[in-house]
Coordinates of C-alpha atoms in Angstrom, one line a residue:
M53 CA -138.7 106.8 49.3
V54 CA -139.5 107.1 52.9
L55 CA -136.7 105.4 55.4
S56 CA -138.1 103.1 58.4
H57 CA -137.9 102.5 62.1
A58 CA -138.0 99.6 63.6
V59 CA -136.8 98.4 66.8
S60 CA -134.0 96.1 66.4
E61 CA -130.5 94.7 67.6
S62 CA -129.4 97.9 65.6
D63 CA -131.2 100.2 68.0
V64 CA -127.9 98.7 71.1
S65 CA -125.8 98.1 68.5
V66 CA -123.4 99.1 65.5
H67 CA -123.1 97.4 61.4
S68 CA -121.7 98.4 58.7
T69 CA -121.7 96.9 55.5
F70 CA -118.4 97.4 53.9
A71 CA -116.9 97.1 57.0
S72 CA -118.2 93.2 57.5
R73 CA -114.3 92.7 54.6
Y74 CA -111.5 92.6 58.3
V75 CA -114.6 92.7 61.4
R76 CA -117.6 90.4 61.0
T77 CA -119.1 91.5 64.7
S78 CA -121.3 94.5 65.8
L79 CA -120.5 96.8 68.0
P80 CA -122.1 97.9 71.3
R81 CA -123.3 101.6 70.6
F82 CA -123.4 102.9 73.7
K83 CA -120.3 101.3 75.6
M84 CA -117.0 100.4 75.3
P85 CA -116.3 97.6 72.9
E86 CA -114.3 94.7 74.7
N87 CA -111.9 94.2 71.8
S88 CA -109.6 95.8 69.2
I89 CA -111.0 96.0 65.6
P90 CA -109.2 96.4 62.3
K91 CA -108.3 100.7 61.4
E92 CA -110.0 100.3 58.2
A93 CA -112.7 98.2 59.9
A94 CA -113.6 102.0 62.7
Y95 CA -112.8 103.7 59.7
Q96 CA -115.6 103.1 57.2
I97 CA -118.1 101.7 60.5
I98 CA -117.6 106.2 61.2
N99 CA -117.2 106.9 57.6
D100 CA -121.5 104.7 56.6
E101 CA -122.4 106.4 59.4
L102 CA -121.4 109.7 58.6
M103 CA -122.8 110.0 54.8
L104 CA -126.0 110.1 56.5
D105 CA -125.0 113.8 58.0
G106 CA -126.3 116.7 56.0
N107 CA -123.6 118.8 52.9
P108 CA -122.2 121.5 54.8
R109 CA -122.0 124.1 51.6
L110 CA -126.5 123.3 51.6
N111 CA -126.2 124.4 55.5
L112 CA -127.7 127.4 55.2
A113 CA -129.0 128.0 58.5
S114 CA -124.8 128.9 60.1
F115 CA -122.7 131.3 59.2
V116 CA -120.0 129.3 60.1
T117 CA -116.9 128.6 57.6
T118 CA -117.5 125.2 55.3
W119 CA -114.8 125.8 52.8
M120 CA -111.3 126.9 52.5
E121 CA -108.5 126.4 50.6
P122 CA -106.3 123.3 49.8
E123 CA -102.9 125.4 50.8
C124 CA -105.1 125.8 54.1
D125 CA -106.0 122.5 54.7
K126 CA -102.6 121.4 54.2
L127 CA -101.5 123.9 57.5
I128 CA -104.1 122.9 59.9
M129 CA -103.4 119.2 59.3
S130 CA -99.9 119.6 59.3
S131 CA -100.5 121.9 63.4
I132 CA -103.6 119.7 64.2
N133 CA -100.9 118.1 67.7
K134 CA -100.3 121.8 68.5
N135 CA -101.2 121.9 72.0
Y136 CA -101.7 126.2 71.7
V137 CA -101.6 127.0 75.4
D138 CA -98.1 125.1 75.6
M139 CA -96.5 128.5 74.5
D140 CA -93.4 127.6 75.0
E141 CA -92.9 125.2 72.8
Y142 CA -94.6 126.8 69.7
P143 CA -93.6 129.7 69.9
V144 CA -94.1 131.0 66.3
T145 CA -98.6 129.8 66.4
T146 CA -97.8 132.0 69.9
E147 CA -96.1 134.8 67.4
L148 CA -99.2 134.5 64.3
Q149 CA -101.0 134.9 67.2
N150 CA -100.2 138.2 68.2
R151 CA -100.4 139.4 64.8
C152 CA -103.5 138.2 64.2
V153 CA -104.6 140.3 67.7
N154 CA -102.4 143.2 65.8
M155 CA -104.9 143.0 62.1
I156 CA -107.7 143.3 63.6
A157 CA -108.0 145.9 66.2
H158 CA -106.5 148.3 63.0
L159 CA -108.8 146.1 61.8
F160 CA -111.4 148.2 63.7
N161 CA -109.8 151.5 64.2
A162 CA -108.2 150.6 67.6
P163 CA -106.5 154.0 69.4
L164 CA -103.2 152.5 68.8
G165 CA -98.9 154.2 68.8
E166 CA -97.0 153.2 66.2
T167 CA -95.9 151.2 67.9
E168 CA -98.4 149.7 70.9
T169 CA -99.5 146.3 71.2
A170 CA -103.5 145.7 70.8
V171 CA -105.0 143.9 73.4
G172 CA -106.6 141.2 72.6
V173 CA -107.1 137.0 72.0
G174 CA -108.5 134.2 70.5
T175 CA -110.9 132.3 71.6
V176 CA -112.6 129.1 70.7
G177 CA -115.7 131.4 69.1
S178 CA -117.2 134.2 69.7
S179 CA -119.1 132.9 73.5
E180 CA -116.8 132.4 75.1
A181 CA -114.8 135.7 73.4
I182 CA -118.4 137.3 74.9
M183 CA -117.8 135.5 78.7
L184 CA -114.1 137.4 78.0
A185 CA -115.6 140.9 77.5
G186 CA -118.9 140.0 80.0
L187 CA -116.1 139.3 83.1
A188 CA -114.0 142.0 82.4
F189 CA -116.7 144.9 81.9
K190 CA -118.3 142.9 85.4
R191 CA -114.4 143.5 87.0
K192 CA -114.5 146.8 86.1
W193 CA -118.0 147.6 87.7
Q194 CA -117.3 146.0 90.8
N195 CA -114.3 148.2 91.3
K196 CA -115.2 151.1 90.5
R197 CA -118.7 150.8 92.6
K198 CA -116.8 149.4 95.8
A199 CA -113.6 152.1 95.8
E200 CA -117.0 153.7 96.1
G201 CA -119.0 151.9 99.0
K202 CA -121.5 151.3 97.2
P203 CA -123.3 147.8 96.7
V204 CA -121.8 145.1 94.1
D205 CA -124.5 142.4 94.1
K206 CA -126.8 143.3 91.1
P207 CA -125.4 144.1 88.6
N208 CA -126.7 144.1 84.9
I209 CA -126.4 144.9 80.9
V210 CA -128.5 146.6 78.7
T211 CA -129.2 144.2 75.4
G212 CA -131.8 144.1 72.2
A213 CA -133.9 141.2 72.6
N214 CA -132.9 139.9 69.5
V215 CA -128.9 138.7 70.5
Q216 CA -127.6 135.5 70.4
V217 CA -128.2 132.8 73.1
C218 CA -124.6 133.2 74.4
W219 CA -125.7 137.0 76.2
E220 CA -128.2 134.6 78.5
K221 CA -125.2 131.8 78.9
F222 CA -123.3 134.9 80.2
A223 CA -126.1 136.6 81.9
R224 CA -127.0 132.8 83.8
Y225 CA -123.3 131.9 84.4
F226 CA -122.2 134.4 86.0
E227 CA -124.8 135.6 87.9
V228 CA -126.1 139.0 86.4
E229 CA -129.5 140.6 84.7
L230 CA -130.6 141.0 81.7
K231 CA -131.9 143.9 80.3
E232 CA -133.1 143.2 77.5
V233 CA -135.1 145.5 74.4
K234 CA -138.4 143.8 73.3
L235 CA -138.4 144.1 69.6
S236 CA -141.2 144.9 67.2
E237 CA -143.0 144.2 63.5
G238 CA -141.0 145.1 60.8
Y239 CA -138.1 146.9 63.6
Y240 CA -135.9 144.0 64.3
V241 CA -133.1 144.9 66.7
M242 CA -132.4 146.8 69.2
D243 CA -133.6 150.4 70.0
P244 CA -131.2 152.7 71.0
Q245 CA -133.0 154.6 72.9
Q246 CA -134.8 152.0 74.1
A247 CA -132.4 150.4 75.5
V248 CA -130.2 154.1 76.4
D249 CA -133.8 153.7 78.9
M250 CA -133.1 151.2 80.5
V251 CA -129.2 151.7 81.6
D252 CA -128.5 152.2 85.7
E253 CA -126.2 152.7 87.8
N254 CA -126.1 149.2 87.5
T255 CA -125.3 148.6 84.7
I256 CA -121.8 146.8 83.2
C257 CA -122.4 148.0 79.3
V258 CA -124.5 147.7 76.7
A259 CA -123.9 145.6 74.2
A260 CA -125.1 145.9 70.7
I261 CA -124.7 142.8 67.3
L262 CA -123.6 144.5 64.9
G263 CA -125.4 141.5 62.2
S264 CA -128.5 140.6 64.3
T265 CA -128.6 136.5 64.4
L266 CA -131.8 136.7 63.7
N267 CA -131.8 138.9 59.6
G268 CA -128.6 140.1 59.5
E269 CA -129.3 143.7 60.6
F270 CA -126.6 146.2 62.1
E271 CA -127.8 147.6 65.0
D272 CA -127.8 152.2 65.0
V273 CA -123.6 152.0 67.5
K274 CA -123.1 155.3 66.7
L275 CA -126.6 156.1 67.2
L276 CA -126.3 154.0 70.7
N277 CA -123.0 156.2 72.2
D278 CA -124.0 159.4 71.2
L279 CA -127.5 158.7 73.3
L280 CA -125.1 156.8 76.3
V281 CA -122.6 159.9 76.0
E282 CA -125.4 162.4 77.4
K283 CA -126.5 160.2 79.3
N284 CA -123.5 159.6 81.2
K285 CA -122.8 163.6 81.6
E286 CA -126.7 163.8 82.9
T287 CA -125.6 161.1 85.6
G288 CA -122.3 160.9 86.7
W289 CA -122.3 157.1 84.6
D290 CA -119.5 156.1 82.6
T291 CA -121.5 153.4 80.9
P292 CA -120.0 151.6 78.6
I293 CA -120.5 149.8 75.1
H294 CA -119.2 146.3 74.0
V295 CA -120.5 145.4 70.2
D296 CA -120.8 141.8 69.4
A297 CA -119.8 141.9 65.7
A298 CA -119.2 137.9 65.7
S299 CA -121.0 138.1 62.1
G300 CA -120.5 141.4 60.6
G301 CA -116.8 142.3 62.4
F302 CA -115.8 140.5 58.9
I303 CA -117.7 142.7 56.9
A304 CA -118.5 146.4 57.7
P305 CA -115.1 147.0 57.6
F306 CA -114.6 146.0 54.1
L307 CA -118.3 146.2 52.8
Y308 CA -119.2 149.6 55.1
P309 CA -115.7 151.3 55.7
E310 CA -117.0 154.6 55.9
L311 CA -120.0 153.1 58.7
E312 CA -119.0 154.3 63.1
W313 CA -119.2 151.3 65.6
D314 CA -115.8 150.7 66.7
F315 CA -114.0 151.7 68.4
R316 CA -114.0 154.7 66.3
L317 CA -116.9 156.1 69.2
P318 CA -115.8 156.6 72.4
L319 CA -117.8 154.4 74.8
V320 CA -117.0 151.3 72.8
K321 CA -114.1 149.4 74.8
S322 CA -114.9 146.7 73.7
I323 CA -115.4 143.9 70.8
N324 CA -116.1 140.3 69.8
V325 CA -115.6 138.8 66.2
S326 CA -115.9 135.5 65.2
G327 CA -113.1 133.8 62.9
H328 CA -114.9 131.0 61.9
K329 CA -117.8 132.7 60.7
Y330 CA -116.9 135.9 57.7
G331 CA -113.1 136.3 59.5
L332 CA -113.3 133.1 57.0
V333 CA -112.1 130.2 59.3
Y334 CA -113.4 126.2 60.4
A335 CA -115.3 126.0 63.7
G336 CA -113.1 126.7 66.2
I337 CA -112.0 130.1 66.2
G338 CA -113.1 133.6 67.2
W339 CA -111.8 136.7 68.6
V340 CA -111.6 139.5 71.4
I341 CA -110.2 143.3 71.1
W342 CA -110.8 146.0 74.3
R343 CA -110.4 149.5 73.4
N344 CA -106.7 149.5 75.3
K345 CA -105.0 148.4 78.3
E346 CA -106.9 150.2 81.7
D347 CA -110.3 147.8 79.8
L348 CA -109.4 144.6 80.7
P349 CA -108.4 144.3 84.8
E350 CA -104.8 142.9 85.7
E351 CA -106.4 140.5 88.4
L352 CA -109.1 138.3 85.3
I353 CA -104.8 137.9 83.9
F354 CA -103.3 134.0 85.0
H355 CA -99.4 133.8 85.2
I356 CA -98.5 130.3 84.0
N357 CA -94.8 128.7 84.5
Y358 CA -95.2 124.6 84.4
L359 CA -94.8 125.1 81.1
G360 CA -92.3 126.4 80.9
A361 CA -91.5 130.4 80.3
D362 CA -93.8 132.6 82.4
Q363 CA -97.1 132.7 80.6
P364 CA -100.0 135.5 80.5
T365 CA -103.4 133.8 79.3
F366 CA -106.8 134.9 79.8
T367 CA -109.5 132.4 78.4
L368 CA -112.5 130.5 79.6
N369 CA -110.4 126.9 78.9
F370 CA -106.6 125.6 78.3
S371 CA -105.9 123.4 76.2
K372 CA -107.2 124.3 72.4
G373 CA -106.0 123.3 69.3
S374 CA -103.0 125.9 66.9
S375 CA -105.1 124.9 63.3
Q376 CA -107.6 127.4 63.8
V377 CA -104.8 130.6 64.8
I378 CA -103.3 129.7 62.4
A379 CA -105.6 128.8 59.7
Q380 CA -107.3 132.7 60.3
Y381 CA -103.0 134.0 60.6
Y382 CA -103.2 132.5 56.5
Q383 CA -106.4 134.6 55.6
L384 CA -105.8 137.7 56.2
I385 CA -102.1 137.7 55.3
R386 CA -103.3 135.2 52.0
L387 CA -106.7 137.7 51.2
G388 CA -105.9 140.8 52.6
H389 CA -108.2 143.9 52.7
E390 CA -108.5 143.2 49.1
G391 CA -109.7 139.6 48.8
Y392 CA -111.9 139.8 52.3
T393 CA -113.0 142.3 49.9
N394 CA -114.1 140.6 47.4
V395 CA -115.6 137.8 49.0
M396 CA -117.7 140.2 50.1
E397 CA -118.6 142.1 47.7
N398 CA -119.6 138.3 45.7
C399 CA -121.5 137.1 49.3
R400 CA -123.1 140.4 49.2
E401 CA -124.3 140.5 44.9
N402 CA -125.4 136.8 45.3
M403 CA -128.1 137.7 47.9
I404 CA -129.5 140.1 46.4
V405 CA -129.8 137.8 43.0
L406 CA -131.9 135.2 46.2
R407 CA -133.9 138.4 47.5
K408 CA -134.6 139.2 44.1
G409 CA -135.9 135.6 42.6
L410 CA -137.8 135.1 45.8
E411 CA -139.1 139.0 45.4
K412 CA -140.9 137.8 41.8
T413 CA -142.1 134.9 43.0
E414 CA -144.8 137.5 44.9
R415 CA -145.3 134.9 47.3
F416 CA -143.0 136.2 50.1
N417 CA -142.0 140.0 52.4
I418 CA -138.3 140.3 52.8
V419 CA -137.4 140.5 55.7
S420 CA -134.0 141.7 56.4
K421 CA -132.0 144.8 54.8
D422 CA -129.5 145.6 51.6
E423 CA -126.7 147.1 54.9
G424 CA -126.0 144.0 56.7
V425 CA -124.4 140.6 57.2
P426 CA -125.4 139.0 53.0
L427 CA -128.1 136.6 53.9
V428 CA -131.5 136.7 53.0
A429 CA -134.8 136.8 55.8
F430 CA -138.3 135.9 54.1
S431 CA -142.3 135.4 55.4
L432 CA -144.8 134.3 53.8
K433 CA -147.8 137.2 52.7
D434 CA -149.9 134.9 53.5
N435 CA -149.7 132.0 55.7
S436 CA -153.4 131.0 56.5
S437 CA -153.1 127.6 54.9
H438 CA -149.1 126.6 55.1
T439 CA -146.5 128.3 57.0
E440 CA -142.7 128.6 56.9
F441 CA -142.5 125.5 59.0
E442 CA -143.4 123.6 56.4
I443 CA -141.5 125.1 53.5
S444 CA -138.4 124.6 55.4
D445 CA -139.2 120.9 56.5
M446 CA -140.3 120.4 52.5
L447 CA -136.6 122.1 51.4
R448 CA -135.1 119.5 53.9
R449 CA -136.2 117.4 50.5
Y450 CA -134.2 118.5 48.1
G451 CA -131.4 118.6 50.7
W452 CA -132.0 122.3 51.4
I453 CA -131.2 123.4 54.7
V454 CA -133.2 126.6 56.2
P455 CA -133.7 127.5 59.0
A456 CA -137.8 128.8 60.3
Y457 CA -138.5 130.8 63.3
T458 CA -140.2 133.2 65.7
M459 CA -139.1 136.3 66.4
P460 CA -138.2 137.1 70.0
P461 CA -141.1 139.5 71.7
N462 CA -142.6 141.3 71.6
A463 CA -142.0 140.6 67.6
Q464 CA -143.1 136.2 68.6
H465 CA -146.0 136.3 66.0
I466 CA -143.5 137.0 63.2
T467 CA -142.4 133.6 61.5
V468 CA -139.2 133.7 59.6
L469 CA -136.8 131.5 57.0
R470 CA -133.4 132.1 56.1
V471 CA -131.2 131.7 53.7
V472 CA -126.8 133.5 55.3
I473 CA -124.7 134.4 52.5
R474 CA -121.3 132.3 52.4
E475 CA -118.4 132.4 50.7
D476 CA -119.3 129.3 49.0
F477 CA -122.4 130.0 48.1
S478 CA -122.7 130.6 44.7
R479 CA -125.1 132.6 42.3
T480 CA -126.1 128.7 40.7
L481 CA -126.7 127.6 44.1
A482 CA -128.6 130.9 44.4
E483 CA -130.6 130.0 41.4
I484 CA -131.0 126.9 41.9
L485 CA -132.2 127.4 45.2
V486 CA -135.2 129.9 44.5
I487 CA -136.6 127.4 41.5
D488 CA -135.9 124.0 44.4
I489 CA -138.1 126.8 46.4
E490 CA -140.8 127.3 43.9
K491 CA -141.2 124.0 43.0
V492 CA -142.2 123.6 47.5
M493 CA -144.9 126.6 47.0
R494 CA -146.6 123.9 44.6
E495 CA -146.6 121.4 45.8
L496 CA -147.9 122.8 49.0
D497 CA -150.8 124.7 47.0
E498 CA -151.8 121.4 45.9
L499 CA -151.8 120.2 49.2
P500 CA -154.8 120.9 51.3
S501 CA -155.0 123.2 54.2
R502 CA -153.5 122.9 57.2
V503 CA -156.3 122.1 60.1
I504 CA -156.1 124.7 63.1
H505 CA -157.8 123.8 66.1
K506 CA -158.7 126.2 68.2
I507 CA -158.2 126.7 72.6
S508 CA -160.3 126.5 74.7
L509 CA -160.1 127.6 78.5
G510 CA -156.1 126.4 77.8
Q511 CA -157.5 122.8 76.7
E512 CA -155.6 120.5 73.8
K513 CA -158.3 119.7 71.3
S514 CA -156.7 117.5 68.5
E515 CA -159.8 117.3 65.4
A516 CA -158.7 114.7 62.1
N517 CA -159.1 116.0 58.5
S518 CA -160.5 114.1 55.6
D519 CA -157.1 112.8 55.1
N520 CA -156.7 111.5 58.4
V521 CA -154.1 114.2 59.7
M522 CA -154.0 115.2 63.3
V523 CA -152.6 117.8 64.4
T524 CA -152.2 119.6 68.0
V525 CA -151.9 122.9 69.0
K526 CA -150.7 122.9 71.9
K527 CA -150.4 126.2 74.3
S528 CA -146.7 126.3 73.3
D529 CA -145.4 128.1 69.9
V530 CA -142.1 125.1 70.2
E531 CA -144.5 122.3 70.4
K532 CA -147.2 123.7 68.3
Q533 CA -144.3 124.2 65.4
R534 CA -142.9 121.0 66.4
D535 CA -146.7 118.9 65.1
I536 CA -147.6 120.8 62.5
I537 CA -144.3 119.1 61.5
I538 CA -144.6 115.9 62.4
G539 CA -148.6 116.4 60.9
W540 CA -147.2 116.7 57.8
K541 CA -144.5 114.5 57.7
K542 CA -147.2 111.1 58.4
F543 CA -149.4 112.6 55.5
V544 CA -146.7 113.6 52.3
A545 CA -146.1 110.2 54.6
D546 CA -149.2 108.7 52.8
R547 CA -149.6 110.1 50.3
K548 CA -146.8 108.7 48.8
K549 CA -147.8 104.8 50.0
T550 CA -150.6 105.4 48.7
S551 CA -149.2 106.7 45.1
G552 CA -147.3 104.9 44.6
I553 CA -144.5 107.4 44.5
C554 CA -141.2 106.1 45.4

């Protein structure tokens, strides 16, 4: 059934059918109402609107955890009113965070003595963790340069073009040049040799990704470390490595324990990981761990006492909830090494089921690797008639949210679909998804080929096919993709009207 939209009072007001049992007046959409309403009405109005959100468990675009055990849900709700930053008032919560930091540091093979405490902090997510790690690298580099009497105005960081947008944010917000290693068709992660070649005296660190957002692949941190050690010897520099293990940090230790990517490598000075991804906690928790105290400049740590006792803090924000910290501790002690291994192995097995199902269709190239984050990234073998964006759009009719996107430079001509396998994505769901993808492909086969227009001298052209579908190709790839989707939505809607299908 196609939902129609008409301009009406609904555009400026909020209505709810069942809330009319408690209140009949509509609410302004963008202004605070003048009067109070019953709590039942407020609940019903919001609940009715939220029904139109997607099902989180069918959101295969996201790496973020969408299910936890009821016992952990209870712990979250019982601590939802605790402000984590008030360490003097909630000392047990602070202790649980410290336990998490030390557990994760040991998991990443930090060189700690028997009684030595790990250096790290809980964050809102990996974005904040990366900001903190980047600031530590920048300050250390500045301090060293100042001591040598050298300028400190042109810091840079070397990454692959496949990094998550938070790295671009760090570079822009904190005035650091981002030097990106371009990708190439068939190789969608940072090339270690090219990265080391781009390093200069102003490089504050090289950032390696353990689990690329694009295809889940682990970058070769060991090779990067070895090449960088040699360059540092030749130049006299001491360029370090940061590992962005947002997705892979809770995967590699359990599925690939022999893989050297962490503090076993001497140049790895800090690591971030998302507790709310494969750390198996709801959204809102990340971690950053430093190799030792010398890698976190003391001047970045603030000491406050107006909440009670002296409290050291290194965060971008101040207040935040305690729930996710407590939930992370629950998962670490509840599952242990054995439990995390079981979860990750199950995710990998379900990934294999999905990959084999897609291969059997003989319609797709698999872009992801067997070793890495358990996901399946795939593209059409033949996209001359239909695109990955059309598949993504049509899968939403079955409830699936499967993203389609283009690769970064210099592989932007490659378009990919990606399915992330989380703990709550079962083998049954994997098999059903393959069936639904096959249905979508059959439906697309019955539709006429999309219209592709040539661009002459940078100008736009538009034509209509026999079904009167207008598709405009513009200069921007994003605009082109958007127009294709809009055109096909209109075609499908018109086709349903004429065929009488509801």
